[in-house]
């Protein structure tokens, strides 16, 4: 019982507290985004994923024995430095942050219809989280990805052992350059929870919640101050997800049954977050504001996170940001925006070229 409590606390620390602290490094507390803990949590996870990608891939390419143990030490150190730095900055600011989902306007009048809509939204979200945790779905790719996570955690070798046979294998550029299963193995190593349990039960709850957090942030930009608009938007998204299983390859199906696979994270978290950042860019330009260095760092972290999820993701995030950034530049006639957009695509483009060289 004590062991389960300790594991639960470590999970909260790794998947909740540390991402929030990391996100505070990318935000200014006086901005609207800086006062939003949901945005802070998601952007912080992008920072951690980007750091993991930049640490893990060189270790995989080094092809040394016990490289996973070295990864745990280096990324653990990276996480500790980020957390301590964020805590120091928060103590220096001496400000407390809190967030409440407002279904009541500042005038104090309650909207019963909006409250009922929020209750329905929360009920459907809880239903999806519970079913994702308690139901088992036969998914062929899990025979590889979950096995890679388990083999990595047990053997301390990353992609050096073929999970189907347990024998040594050659370097696989397709999977080696997008080590999302290794991140799951890292979580399993630090918490002591079995890799299969982490992949099939725990991470679906966290990642589905993070996906809806992205949709929530996007919805706030789309519907504005309308009381019932945001819950209606989220309710519409939930219905699309629940009834989106018309094909094995829809993003809705990936979210519910392939949640802990990198492809699902790319389609339902990383790309929507990049779209959210494009919304913010357009919003800032319309208000005559400059995006600033921290904004572009957040964009860069999201781009590298797409590389962690999938080798194809490195190309897709470049297309998404490039097309969106060009549209924003044309609409607002701010051609200088193209330069930082191109700079944010350098690392993903480098991973694309690396894949072409190694494949």
mmCIF file of C-alpha atoms in Angstrom:
data_model
loop_
_atom_site.group_PDB
_atom_site.id
_atom_site.type_symbol
_atom_site.label_atom_id
_atom_site.label_comp_id
_atom_site.label_asym_id
_atom_site.label_seq_id
_atom_site.Cartn_x
_atom_site.Cartn_y
_atom_site.Cartn_z
ATOM 1 C CA UNK A 1 0.000 0.000 0.000
ATOM 2 C CA UNK A 2 2.810 2.409 0.887
ATOM 3 C CA UNK A 3 4.561 1.542 -2.362
ATOM 4 C CA UNK A 4 1.438 2.376 -4.389
ATOM 5 C CA UNK A 5 1.107 5.721 -2.623
ATOM 6 C CA UNK A 6 4.744 6.551 -3.368
ATOM 7 C CA UNK A 7 4.300 5.562 -7.025
ATOM 8 C CA UNK A 8 1.188 7.712 -7.264
ATOM 9 C CA UNK A 9 3.000 10.709 -5.791
ATOM 10 C CA UNK A 10 5.914 10.278 -8.196
ATOM 11 C CA UNK A 11 3.445 10.151 -11.091
ATOM 12 C CA UNK A 12 1.820 13.385 -9.980
ATOM 13 C CA UNK A 13 5.268 14.934 -9.706
ATOM 14 C CA UNK A 14 6.475 13.782 -13.142
ATOM 15 C CA UNK A 15 3.275 14.293 -15.137
ATOM 16 C CA UNK A 16 1.723 17.206 -13.282
ATOM 17 C CA UNK A 17 4.005 19.317 -11.122
ATOM 18 C CA UNK A 18 7.206 19.185 -13.194
ATOM 19 C CA UNK A 19 5.490 20.102 -16.512
ATOM 20 C CA UNK A 20 3.755 23.007 -14.773
ATOM 21 C CA UNK A 21 7.062 24.237 -13.398
ATOM 22 C CA UNK A 22 8.714 23.829 -16.799
ATOM 23 C CA UNK A 23 5.919 25.784 -18.454
ATOM 24 C CA UNK A 24 6.424 28.701 -16.089
ATOM 25 C CA UNK A 25 9.875 29.189 -17.621
ATOM 26 C CA UNK A 26 8.296 29.859 -21.017
ATOM 27 C CA UNK A 27 5.656 32.329 -19.817
ATOM 28 C CA UNK A 28 5.511 35.746 -18.283
ATOM 29 C CA UNK A 29 3.233 35.828 -15.220
ATOM 30 C CA UNK A 30 1.672 39.144 -16.243
ATOM 31 C CA UNK A 31 0.390 37.775 -19.575
ATOM 32 C CA UNK A 32 -2.939 36.045 -20.112
ATOM 33 C CA UNK A 33 -1.193 32.793 -20.997
ATOM 34 C CA UNK A 34 1.046 33.051 -17.943
ATOM 35 C CA UNK A 35 -2.003 33.179 -15.679
ATOM 36 C CA UNK A 36 -3.510 30.074 -17.268
ATOM 37 C CA UNK A 37 -2.230 26.884 -15.539
ATOM 38 C CA UNK A 38 -3.642 24.651 -18.301
ATOM 39 C CA UNK A 39 -1.563 26.428 -20.938
ATOM 40 C CA UNK A 40 1.401 26.366 -18.561
ATOM 41 C CA UNK A 41 1.038 22.605 -18.030
ATOM 42 C CA UNK A 42 0.824 21.733 -21.736
ATOM 43 C CA UNK A 43 3.636 24.063 -22.808
ATOM 44 C CA UNK A 44 5.814 22.700 -20.006
ATOM 45 C CA UNK A 45 5.284 19.168 -21.231
ATOM 46 C CA UNK A 46 6.398 20.323 -24.678
ATOM 47 C CA UNK A 47 9.607 21.620 -23.123
ATOM 48 C CA UNK A 48 10.233 18.295 -21.379
ATOM 49 C CA UNK A 49 9.469 16.268 -24.498
ATOM 50 C CA UNK A 50 11.799 18.444 -26.561
ATOM 51 C CA UNK A 51 14.565 18.030 -23.998
ATOM 52 C CA UNK A 52 14.044 14.276 -23.974
ATOM 53 C CA UNK A 53 14.285 14.121 -27.763
ATOM 54 C CA UNK A 54 17.526 16.094 -27.875
ATOM 55 C CA UNK A 55 19.113 13.941 -25.150
ATOM 56 C CA UNK A 56 17.793 10.543 -26.197
ATOM 57 C CA UNK A 57 18.514 10.489 -29.936
ATOM 58 C CA UNK A 58 22.295 11.103 -29.614
ATOM 59 C CA UNK A 59 22.494 8.300 -27.038
ATOM 60 C CA UNK A 60 20.633 5.953 -29.364
ATOM 61 C CA UNK A 61 22.952 6.837 -32.239
ATOM 62 C CA UNK A 62 25.968 6.221 -30.009
ATOM 63 C CA UNK A 63 24.807 2.571 -29.826
ATOM 64 C CA UNK A 64 26.517 1.848 -26.530
ATOM 65 C CA UNK A 65 25.672 -0.675 -23.864
ATOM 66 C CA UNK A 66 23.446 0.536 -21.017
ATOM 67 C CA UNK A 67 22.581 3.708 -22.929
ATOM 68 C CA UNK A 68 19.126 3.777 -21.310
ATOM 69 C CA UNK A 69 20.694 4.034 -17.859
ATOM 70 C CA UNK A 70 22.743 6.984 -19.087
ATOM 71 C CA UNK A 71 19.586 8.523 -20.526
ATOM 72 C CA UNK A 72 17.791 8.264 -17.181
ATOM 73 C CA UNK A 73 20.665 10.032 -15.454
ATOM 74 C CA UNK A 74 20.978 12.819 -18.022
ATOM 75 C CA UNK A 75 17.276 13.473 -18.473
ATOM 76 C CA UNK A 76 16.723 13.224 -14.740
ATOM 77 C CA UNK A 77 19.391 15.883 -14.293
ATOM 78 C CA UNK A 78 17.773 18.007 -17.005
ATOM 79 C CA UNK A 79 14.377 17.704 -15.301
ATOM 80 C CA UNK A 80 15.878 18.626 -11.942
ATOM 81 C CA UNK A 81 17.619 21.709 -13.349
ATOM 82 C CA UNK A 82 14.431 22.875 -15.064
ATOM 83 C CA UNK A 83 12.354 22.355 -11.909
ATOM 84 C CA UNK A 84 14.807 24.075 -9.571
ATOM 85 C CA UNK A 85 15.199 27.014 -11.948
ATOM 86 C CA UNK A 86 11.432 27.396 -12.236
ATOM 87 C CA UNK A 87 10.974 27.222 -8.476
ATOM 88 C CA UNK A 88 13.657 29.860 -7.968
ATOM 89 C CA UNK A 89 11.969 32.161 -10.460
ATOM 90 C CA UNK A 90 8.561 31.635 -8.857
ATOM 91 C CA UNK A 91 9.928 32.393 -5.399
ATOM 92 C CA UNK A 92 11.560 35.495 -6.764
ATOM 93 C CA UNK A 93 8.323 36.739 -8.223
ATOM 94 C CA UNK A 94 6.492 35.938 -4.979
ATOM 95 C CA UNK A 95 3.252 35.433 -6.802
ATOM 96 C CA UNK A 96 0.679 32.702 -6.402
ATOM 97 C CA UNK A 97 -1.254 31.450 -9.397
ATOM 98 C CA UNK A 98 -4.664 29.831 -9.505
ATOM 99 C CA UNK A 99 -7.179 29.147 -12.245
ATOM 100 C CA UNK A 100 -10.888 28.515 -12.260
ATOM 101 C CA UNK A 101 -13.017 27.509 -15.236
ATOM 102 C CA UNK A 102 -15.480 30.358 -15.357
ATOM 103 C CA UNK A 103 -19.074 29.604 -16.179
ATOM 104 C CA UNK A 104 -20.128 32.692 -14.209
ATOM 105 C CA UNK A 105 -19.537 36.186 -15.552
ATOM 106 C CA UNK A 106 -17.894 38.920 -13.568
ATOM 107 C CA UNK A 107 -21.318 40.415 -12.843
ATOM 108 C CA UNK A 108 -22.096 37.380 -10.673
ATOM 109 C CA UNK A 109 -25.130 36.159 -12.627
ATOM 110 C CA UNK A 110 -25.213 32.410 -13.136
ATOM 111 C CA UNK A 111 -26.051 30.833 -16.451
ATOM 112 C CA UNK A 112 -27.781 27.552 -15.603
ATOM 113 C CA UNK A 113 -27.636 26.332 -19.181
ATOM 114 C CA UNK A 114 -23.864 26.896 -19.291
ATOM 115 C CA UNK A 115 -23.447 25.075 -15.980
ATOM 116 C CA UNK A 116 -25.463 22.118 -17.292
ATOM 117 C CA UNK A 117 -23.349 22.042 -20.452
ATOM 118 C CA UNK A 118 -20.151 22.005 -18.382
ATOM 119 C CA UNK A 119 -21.518 19.129 -16.306
ATOM 120 C CA UNK A 120 -22.250 17.129 -19.468
ATOM 121 C CA UNK A 121 -18.770 17.903 -20.822
ATOM 122 C CA UNK A 122 -17.120 16.732 -17.590
ATOM 123 C CA UNK A 123 -19.290 13.602 -17.449
ATOM 124 C CA UNK A 124 -18.321 12.577 -21.001
ATOM 125 C CA UNK A 125 -14.672 13.317 -20.309
ATOM 126 C CA UNK A 126 -14.697 11.191 -17.149
ATOM 127 C CA UNK A 127 -16.446 8.425 -19.084
ATOM 128 C CA UNK A 128 -13.695 8.419 -21.720
ATOM 129 C CA UNK A 129 -10.953 8.416 -19.098
ATOM 130 C CA UNK A 130 -12.512 5.543 -17.171
ATOM 131 C CA UNK A 131 -13.148 3.430 -20.266
ATOM 132 C CA UNK A 132 -9.627 4.092 -21.559
ATOM 133 C CA UNK A 133 -8.230 2.756 -18.289
ATOM 134 C CA UNK A 134 -10.480 -0.253 -17.641
ATOM 135 C CA UNK A 135 -11.106 -1.587 -21.149
ATOM 136 C CA UNK A 136 -8.575 -3.514 -23.221
ATOM 137 C CA UNK A 137 -8.449 -3.015 -26.983
ATOM 138 C CA UNK A 138 -6.613 -5.330 -29.340
ATOM 139 C CA UNK A 139 -4.200 -3.114 -31.244
ATOM 140 C CA UNK A 140 -1.512 -4.705 -33.375
ATOM 141 C CA UNK A 141 1.076 -1.922 -33.027
ATOM 142 C CA UNK A 142 1.137 -2.415 -29.253
ATOM 143 C CA UNK A 143 2.878 -5.736 -29.890
ATOM 144 C CA UNK A 144 5.862 -3.629 -30.930
ATOM 145 C CA UNK A 145 5.644 -0.352 -29.004
ATOM 146 C CA UNK A 146 4.740 -1.759 -25.593
ATOM 147 C CA UNK A 147 7.308 -4.507 -26.085
ATOM 148 C CA UNK A 148 9.980 -1.901 -26.931
ATOM 149 C CA UNK A 149 9.138 -0.023 -23.743
ATOM 150 C CA UNK A 150 9.294 -3.184 -21.642
ATOM 151 C CA UNK A 151 12.525 -4.461 -23.209
ATOM 152 C CA UNK A 152 14.188 -1.061 -22.810
ATOM 153 C CA UNK A 153 13.275 -0.773 -19.143
ATOM 154 C CA UNK A 154 14.458 -4.310 -18.370
ATOM 155 C CA UNK A 155 17.624 -4.476 -20.486
ATOM 156 C CA UNK A 156 18.908 -0.843 -20.328
ATOM 157 C CA UNK A 157 19.399 -0.991 -24.112
ATOM 158 C CA UNK A 158 17.509 1.282 -26.503
ATOM 159 C CA UNK A 159 16.461 -0.328 -29.808
ATOM 160 C CA UNK A 160 19.362 -2.782 -29.627
ATOM 161 C CA UNK A 161 17.113 -5.775 -28.970
ATOM 162 C CA UNK A 162 14.353 -6.879 -31.319
ATOM 163 C CA UNK A 163 11.188 -7.020 -29.177
ATOM 164 C CA UNK A 164 9.651 -9.842 -31.197
ATOM 165 C CA UNK A 165 12.480 -12.324 -30.594
ATOM 166 C CA UNK A 166 14.691 -10.857 -27.855
ATOM 167 C CA UNK A 167 17.754 -11.107 -30.080
ATOM 168 C CA UNK A 168 20.208 -8.305 -31.014
ATOM 169 C CA UNK A 169 19.236 -6.205 -34.015
ATOM 170 C CA UNK A 170 20.602 -3.443 -36.217
ATOM 171 C CA UNK A 171 19.726 0.243 -35.933
ATOM 172 C CA UNK A 172 16.175 1.125 -37.005
ATOM 173 C CA UNK A 173 16.101 4.768 -38.119
ATOM 174 C CA UNK A 174 12.324 4.916 -38.330
ATOM 175 C CA UNK A 175 11.831 4.179 -34.645
ATOM 176 C CA UNK A 176 15.218 5.221 -33.295
ATOM 177 C CA UNK A 177 14.757 8.865 -34.286
ATOM 178 C CA UNK A 178 11.299 9.062 -32.650
ATOM 179 C CA UNK A 179 11.825 7.419 -29.237
ATOM 180 C CA UNK A 180 8.425 8.096 -27.637
ATOM 181 C CA UNK A 181 8.295 4.518 -26.215
ATOM 182 C CA UNK A 182 11.610 5.244 -24.486
ATOM 183 C CA UNK A 183 10.005 8.188 -22.676
ATOM 184 C CA UNK A 184 7.389 5.776 -21.356
ATOM 185 C CA UNK A 185 10.178 3.450 -20.245
ATOM 186 C CA UNK A 186 11.763 6.382 -18.408
ATOM 187 C CA UNK A 187 8.510 6.981 -16.530
ATOM 188 C CA UNK A 188 8.296 3.274 -15.737
ATOM 189 C CA UNK A 189 11.861 3.225 -14.409
ATOM 190 C CA UNK A 190 11.364 6.225 -12.116
ATOM 191 C CA UNK A 191 7.976 5.166 -10.754
ATOM 192 C CA UNK A 192 8.567 1.415 -10.533
ATOM 193 C CA UNK A 193 5.326 0.772 -12.428
ATOM 194 C CA UNK A 194 5.430 -1.917 -15.109
ATOM 195 C CA UNK A 195 5.826 -0.544 -18.616
ATOM 196 C CA UNK A 196 2.656 -2.242 -19.890
ATOM 197 C CA UNK A 197 0.615 -0.737 -17.055
ATOM 198 C CA UNK A 198 2.106 2.666 -17.739
ATOM 199 C CA UNK A 199 1.309 2.416 -21.469
ATOM 200 C CA UNK A 200 -2.161 0.912 -21.274
ATOM 201 C CA UNK A 201 -3.699 2.352 -18.104
ATOM 202 C CA UNK A 202 -1.932 5.410 -16.703
ATOM 203 C CA UNK A 203 -0.761 7.379 -19.722
ATOM 204 C CA UNK A 204 -4.111 7.167 -21.571
ATOM 205 C CA UNK A 205 -5.716 9.059 -18.688
ATOM 206 C CA UNK A 206 -3.054 11.781 -18.703
ATOM 207 C CA UNK A 207 -2.735 12.130 -22.473
ATOM 208 C CA UNK A 208 -6.481 12.214 -23.149
ATOM 209 C CA UNK A 209 -6.803 14.933 -20.508
ATOM 210 C CA UNK A 210 -3.941 16.842 -22.168
ATOM 211 C CA UNK A 211 -5.597 16.531 -25.592
ATOM 212 C CA UNK A 212 -8.816 18.037 -24.244
ATOM 213 C CA UNK A 213 -6.754 20.730 -22.542
ATOM 214 C CA UNK A 214 -5.485 21.742 -25.995
ATOM 215 C CA UNK A 215 -9.032 21.734 -27.375
ATOM 216 C CA UNK A 216 -10.160 23.828 -24.406
ATOM 217 C CA UNK A 217 -7.473 26.429 -25.097
ATOM 218 C CA UNK A 218 -8.324 26.485 -28.808
ATOM 219 C CA UNK A 219 -12.025 26.801 -28.027
ATOM 220 C CA UNK A 220 -11.409 29.863 -25.859
ATOM 221 C CA UNK A 221 -9.917 31.593 -28.908
ATOM 222 C CA UNK A 222 -12.684 30.498 -31.254
ATOM 223 C CA UNK A 223 -15.791 31.343 -29.220
ATOM 224 C CA UNK A 224 -14.560 34.389 -27.322
ATOM 225 C CA UNK A 225 -16.569 35.502 -24.291
ATOM 226 C CA UNK A 226 -19.786 33.640 -25.080
ATOM 227 C CA UNK A 227 -20.807 31.708 -21.982
ATOM 228 C CA UNK A 228 -22.202 28.638 -23.674
ATOM 229 C CA UNK A 229 -19.876 28.635 -26.657
ATOM 230 C CA UNK A 230 -16.897 26.946 -25.014
ATOM 231 C CA UNK A 231 -18.778 24.005 -23.414
ATOM 232 C CA UNK A 232 -20.712 23.509 -26.663
ATOM 233 C CA UNK A 233 -17.436 23.430 -28.587
ATOM 234 C CA UNK A 234 -15.940 20.854 -26.199
ATOM 235 C CA UNK A 235 -19.140 18.811 -26.276
ATOM 236 C CA UNK A 236 -18.954 18.765 -30.068
ATOM 237 C CA UNK A 237 -15.321 17.609 -29.902
ATOM 238 C CA UNK A 238 -16.220 14.856 -27.416
ATOM 239 C CA UNK A 239 -18.998 13.560 -29.653
ATOM 240 C CA UNK A 240 -16.614 13.521 -32.619
ATOM 241 C CA UNK A 241 -14.099 11.529 -30.572
ATOM 242 C CA UNK A 242 -16.627 9.052 -29.167
ATOM 243 C CA UNK A 243 -18.191 8.355 -32.574
ATOM 244 C CA UNK A 244 -14.980 8.745 -34.576
ATOM 245 C CA UNK A 245 -14.197 5.066 -34.886
ATOM 246 C CA UNK A 246 -15.436 4.722 -38.464
ATOM 247 C CA UNK A 247 -11.860 3.873 -39.417
ATOM 248 C CA UNK A 248 -8.792 2.471 -37.685
ATOM 249 C CA UNK A 249 -6.786 5.461 -38.858
ATOM 250 C CA UNK A 250 -8.792 8.465 -37.659
ATOM 251 C CA UNK A 251 -7.275 10.772 -35.074
ATOM 252 C CA UNK A 252 -10.290 10.074 -32.830
ATOM 253 C CA UNK A 253 -9.597 6.343 -32.908
ATOM 254 C CA UNK A 254 -5.937 6.975 -32.193
ATOM 255 C CA UNK A 255 -6.822 9.127 -29.197
ATOM 256 C CA UNK A 256 -9.026 6.520 -27.529
ATOM 257 C CA UNK A 257 -7.335 3.220 -28.367
ATOM 258 C CA UNK A 258 -3.735 4.115 -29.288
ATOM 259 C CA UNK A 259 -3.349 6.884 -26.744
ATOM 260 C CA UNK A 260 0.183 6.099 -25.583
ATOM 261 C CA UNK A 261 1.557 5.729 -29.115
ATOM 262 C CA UNK A 262 3.556 8.611 -30.487
ATOM 263 C CA UNK A 263 1.345 8.907 -33.569
ATOM 264 C CA UNK A 264 -1.696 9.520 -31.377
ATOM 265 C CA UNK A 265 0.145 12.152 -29.328
ATOM 266 C CA UNK A 266 1.256 13.885 -32.518
ATOM 267 C CA UNK A 267 -2.249 14.007 -33.999
ATOM 268 C CA UNK A 268 -4.165 14.927 -30.846
ATOM 269 C CA UNK A 269 -1.768 16.994 -28.740
ATOM 270 C CA UNK A 270 1.270 18.345 -30.588
ATOM 271 C CA UNK A 271 -0.391 19.503 -33.830
ATOM 272 C CA UNK A 272 -3.426 21.027 -32.034
ATOM 273 C CA UNK A 273 -1.011 22.840 -29.724
ATOM 274 C CA UNK A 274 0.867 24.211 -32.740
ATOM 275 C CA UNK A 275 -2.468 25.415 -34.148
ATOM 276 C CA UNK A 276 -3.138 27.075 -30.790
ATOM 277 C CA UNK A 277 0.228 28.839 -31.002
ATOM 278 C CA UNK A 278 -0.700 30.097 -34.474
ATOM 279 C CA UNK A 279 -3.947 31.461 -33.011
ATOM 280 C CA UNK A 280 -1.897 33.255 -30.358
ATOM 281 C CA UNK A 281 0.458 34.627 -33.011
ATOM 282 C CA UNK A 282 -2.433 36.064 -35.007
ATOM 283 C CA UNK A 283 -3.965 37.454 -31.823
ATOM 284 C CA UNK A 284 -0.749 39.199 -30.829
ATOM 285 C CA UNK A 285 -0.215 40.697 -34.286
ATOM 286 C CA UNK A 286 -3.805 41.920 -34.412
ATOM 287 C CA UNK A 287 -3.318 43.662 -31.067
ATOM 288 C CA UNK A 288 -0.064 45.213 -32.232
ATOM 289 C CA UNK A 289 2.073 43.117 -29.862
ATOM 290 C CA UNK A 290 5.386 41.435 -30.544
ATOM 291 C CA UNK A 291 5.401 37.657 -29.922
ATOM 292 C CA UNK A 292 8.654 37.788 -27.979
ATOM 293 C CA UNK A 293 11.435 35.279 -27.393
ATOM 294 C CA UNK A 294 9.508 33.085 -24.951
ATOM 295 C CA UNK A 295 6.699 32.599 -27.446
ATOM 296 C CA UNK A 296 9.084 31.456 -30.155
ATOM 297 C CA UNK A 297 10.845 29.160 -27.686
ATOM 298 C CA UNK A 298 7.480 27.545 -26.963
ATOM 299 C CA UNK A 299 6.909 27.093 -30.690
ATOM 300 C CA UNK A 300 10.355 25.542 -31.072
ATOM 301 C CA UNK A 301 9.753 23.145 -28.187
ATOM 302 C CA UNK A 302 6.447 22.030 -29.731
ATOM 303 C CA UNK A 303 8.169 21.419 -33.064
ATOM 304 C CA UNK A 304 10.846 19.214 -31.489
ATOM 305 C CA UNK A 305 8.136 17.372 -29.534
ATOM 306 C CA UNK A 306 6.586 16.391 -32.853
ATOM 307 C CA UNK A 307 9.892 14.766 -33.796
ATOM 308 C CA UNK A 308 9.783 12.707 -30.587
ATOM 309 C CA UNK A 309 6.366 11.328 -31.477
ATOM 310 C CA UNK A 310 7.037 10.132 -35.011
ATOM 311 C CA UNK A 311 9.610 10.414 -37.766
ATOM 312 C CA UNK A 312 6.766 11.501 -40.043
ATOM 313 C CA UNK A 313 5.868 14.076 -37.409
ATOM 314 C CA UNK A 314 9.083 16.005 -38.128
ATOM 315 C CA UNK A 315 7.762 16.735 -41.618
ATOM 316 C CA UNK A 316 4.152 17.280 -40.562
ATOM 317 C CA UNK A 317 4.928 19.904 -37.914
ATOM 318 C CA UNK A 318 7.042 21.805 -40.437
ATOM 319 C CA UNK A 319 4.156 21.781 -42.904
ATOM 320 C CA UNK A 320 1.663 22.855 -40.233
ATOM 321 C CA UNK A 321 3.771 25.712 -38.890
ATOM 322 C CA UNK A 322 5.018 26.782 -42.309
ATOM 323 C CA UNK A 323 1.550 26.945 -43.860
ATOM 324 C CA UNK A 324 0.024 28.613 -40.804
ATOM 325 C CA UNK A 325 2.875 31.076 -40.390
ATOM 326 C CA UNK A 326 2.705 32.044 -44.070
ATOM 327 C CA UNK A 327 -1.050 32.644 -43.803
ATOM 328 C CA UNK A 328 -0.545 34.856 -40.744
ATOM 329 C CA UNK A 329 2.239 36.787 -42.458
ATOM 330 C CA UNK A 330 0.097 37.416 -45.547
ATOM 331 C CA UNK A 331 -3.062 38.324 -43.620
ATOM 332 C CA UNK A 332 -1.345 40.831 -41.331
ATOM 333 C CA UNK A 333 1.430 41.833 -43.757
ATOM 334 C CA UNK A 334 4.090 41.106 -41.173
ATOM 335 C CA UNK A 335 6.717 39.464 -43.337
ATOM 336 C CA UNK A 336 9.311 39.405 -40.559
ATOM 337 C CA UNK A 337 7.307 36.601 -38.942
ATOM 338 C CA UNK A 338 8.570 34.239 -41.633
ATOM 339 C CA UNK A 339 12.122 34.352 -40.236
ATOM 340 C CA UNK A 340 11.372 32.979 -36.721
ATOM 341 C CA UNK A 341 8.912 30.500 -38.253
ATOM 342 C CA UNK A 342 11.704 29.205 -40.481
ATOM 343 C CA UNK A 343 14.084 29.121 -37.507
ATOM 344 C CA UNK A 344 11.646 26.937 -35.548
ATOM 345 C CA UNK A 345 11.675 24.446 -38.438
ATOM 346 C CA UNK A 346 15.458 23.987 -38.442
ATOM 347 C CA UNK A 347 15.617 21.170 -35.875
ATOM 348 C CA UNK A 348 12.716 19.143 -37.363
ATOM 349 C CA UNK A 349 14.200 19.600 -40.824
ATOM 350 C CA UNK A 350 17.504 18.334 -39.428
ATOM 351 C CA UNK A 351 15.800 15.184 -38.151
ATOM 352 C CA UNK A 352 14.215 14.682 -41.595
ATOM 353 C CA UNK A 353 17.617 14.900 -43.247
ATOM 354 C CA UNK A 354 19.108 12.590 -40.619
ATOM 355 C CA UNK A 355 16.419 10.032 -41.313
ATOM 356 C CA UNK A 356 17.097 10.198 -45.063
ATOM 357 C CA UNK A 357 20.799 9.628 -44.400
ATOM 358 C CA UNK A 358 20.312 6.712 -42.011
ATOM 359 C CA UNK A 359 17.317 4.962 -43.551
#
